[in-house]
């Protein structure tokens, strides 16, 4: 199931934006992955994929339907946001329209 988030002040958006900074990634033990293939590989490898964000175009492409269905089957939360909000979550100029937030274990 896809949840729409349109407000730039949404807590999930703010939290994800904060993960762009190294200190926040280390503190939260989470990092962002970007792109269709990388999210698909994370799903196949059973990585701890907490949730994904997609932009407005991603959901409308028929080649992405299976990935969205697979994410839903794995109970991964899917959030859709505006293109403007999505651009604030990515480092790349030409985004593929999907990012994932993955948890990792800290080394002792």
CSV table of C-alpha atoms in Angstrom, one decimal:
chain,number,residue,atom,x,y,z
A,1,UNK,CA,0.0,0.0,0.0
A,2,UNK,CA,1.3,3.4,-0.9
A,3,UNK,CA,1.0,6.3,1.4
A,4,UNK,CA,1.0,9.8,0.0
A,5,UNK,CA,3.1,12.5,1.7
A,6,UNK,CA,2.8,16.0,0.2
A,7,UNK,CA,3.9,18.3,3.0
A,8,UNK,CA,7.6,19.1,3.1
A,9,UNK,CA,7.2,19.4,6.9
A,10,UNK,CA,6.3,15.7,7.2
A,11,UNK,CA,8.4,14.0,9.9
A,12,UNK,CA,9.3,11.0,7.7
A,13,UNK,CA,10.6,13.4,5.0
A,14,UNK,CA,12.6,15.3,7.6
A,15,UNK,CA,14.0,12.2,9.1
A,16,UNK,CA,15.0,10.8,5.7
A,17,UNK,CA,16.6,14.2,4.7
A,18,UNK,CA,18.6,14.1,7.9
A,19,UNK,CA,20.1,10.7,6.8
A,20,UNK,CA,21.9,12.5,4.0
A,21,UNK,CA,24.4,13.6,6.6
A,22,UNK,CA,27.0,11.1,7.7
A,23,UNK,CA,26.7,11.9,11.5
A,24,UNK,CA,22.9,11.1,11.3
A,25,UNK,CA,23.4,7.9,9.3
A,26,UNK,CA,25.9,6.7,11.9
A,27,UNK,CA,23.7,7.8,14.9
A,28,UNK,CA,20.6,6.1,13.5
A,29,UNK,CA,22.5,3.1,11.9
A,30,UNK,CA,20.6,3.7,8.6
A,31,UNK,CA,21.6,4.7,5.1
A,32,UNK,CA,19.9,5.7,1.9
A,33,UNK,CA,20.1,3.6,-1.3
A,34,UNK,CA,19.0,5.1,-4.6
A,35,UNK,CA,17.8,3.6,-7.8
A,36,UNK,CA,15.5,0.9,-9.1
A,37,UNK,CA,18.2,-1.8,-9.4
A,38,UNK,CA,19.8,-1.2,-6.0
A,39,UNK,CA,16.4,-1.3,-4.2
A,40,UNK,CA,15.5,-4.4,-6.1
A,41,UNK,CA,18.9,-6.0,-5.1
A,42,UNK,CA,18.4,-5.0,-1.5
A,43,UNK,CA,15.0,-6.7,-1.5
A,44,UNK,CA,16.4,-9.9,-3.1
A,45,UNK,CA,19.2,-10.0,-0.6
A,46,UNK,CA,16.8,-9.6,2.3
A,47,UNK,CA,18.5,-6.4,3.5
A,48,UNK,CA,16.8,-4.6,6.4
A,49,UNK,CA,14.8,-2.3,4.1
A,50,UNK,CA,12.8,0.0,6.4
A,51,UNK,CA,10.9,1.9,3.8
A,52,UNK,CA,11.1,3.5,0.4
A,53,UNK,CA,10.1,6.8,-1.1
A,54,UNK,CA,9.0,7.1,-4.7
A,55,UNK,CA,8.3,10.2,-6.8
A,56,UNK,CA,5.1,10.8,-8.7
A,57,UNK,CA,6.3,9.3,-12.0
A,58,UNK,CA,7.7,6.1,-10.5
A,59,UNK,CA,4.3,4.5,-9.7
A,60,UNK,CA,3.0,5.1,-13.2
A,61,UNK,CA,5.6,3.1,-15.1
A,62,UNK,CA,4.4,-0.4,-15.8
A,63,UNK,CA,8.0,-1.8,-15.5
A,64,UNK,CA,7.9,-0.8,-11.8
A,65,UNK,CA,4.7,-2.5,-10.8
A,66,UNK,CA,6.4,-5.8,-9.9
A,67,UNK,CA,8.9,-4.1,-7.6
A,68,UNK,CA,6.2,-2.2,-5.8
A,69,UNK,CA,4.2,-5.4,-5.4
A,70,UNK,CA,7.2,-7.2,-4.1
A,71,UNK,CA,7.9,-4.4,-1.6
A,72,UNK,CA,4.3,-4.6,-0.5
A,73,UNK,CA,4.5,-8.4,0.0
A,74,UNK,CA,7.5,-7.9,2.2
A,75,UNK,CA,5.6,-5.3,4.3
A,76,UNK,CA,8.0,-2.6,3.3
A,77,UNK,CA,6.4,0.8,3.7
A,78,UNK,CA,6.1,2.8,0.5
A,79,UNK,CA,5.7,6.5,0.6
A,80,UNK,CA,5.0,8.6,-2.5
A,81,UNK,CA,5.9,12.3,-2.5
A,82,UNK,CA,6.0,15.2,-4.9
A,83,UNK,CA,8.9,15.5,-7.3
A,84,UNK,CA,10.0,18.7,-5.5
A,85,UNK,CA,10.1,16.9,-2.1
A,86,UNK,CA,11.8,13.9,-3.7
A,87,UNK,CA,14.6,15.9,-5.1
A,88,UNK,CA,15.6,17.0,-1.5
A,89,UNK,CA,16.1,13.3,-0.6
A,90,UNK,CA,18.6,12.4,-3.4
A,91,UNK,CA,22.1,13.2,-4.3
A,92,UNK,CA,21.9,12.6,-8.0
A,93,UNK,CA,20.7,15.1,-10.6
A,94,UNK,CA,18.8,12.6,-12.8
A,95,UNK,CA,16.9,10.5,-10.3
A,96,UNK,CA,15.3,7.1,-11.0
A,97,UNK,CA,12.4,8.0,-8.7
A,98,UNK,CA,13.0,5.6,-5.9
A,99,UNK,CA,15.1,5.5,-2.7
A,100,UNK,CA,15.2,3.1,0.2
A,101,UNK,CA,16.3,3.4,3.8
A,102,UNK,CA,18.3,0.5,5.0
A,103,UNK,CA,19.3,-0.4,8.6
A,104,UNK,CA,22.7,-1.7,9.4
A,105,UNK,CA,24.4,-3.2,12.4
A,106,UNK,CA,27.2,-1.2,14.0
A,107,UNK,CA,30.6,-3.0,14.4
A,108,UNK,CA,31.8,-3.3,17.9
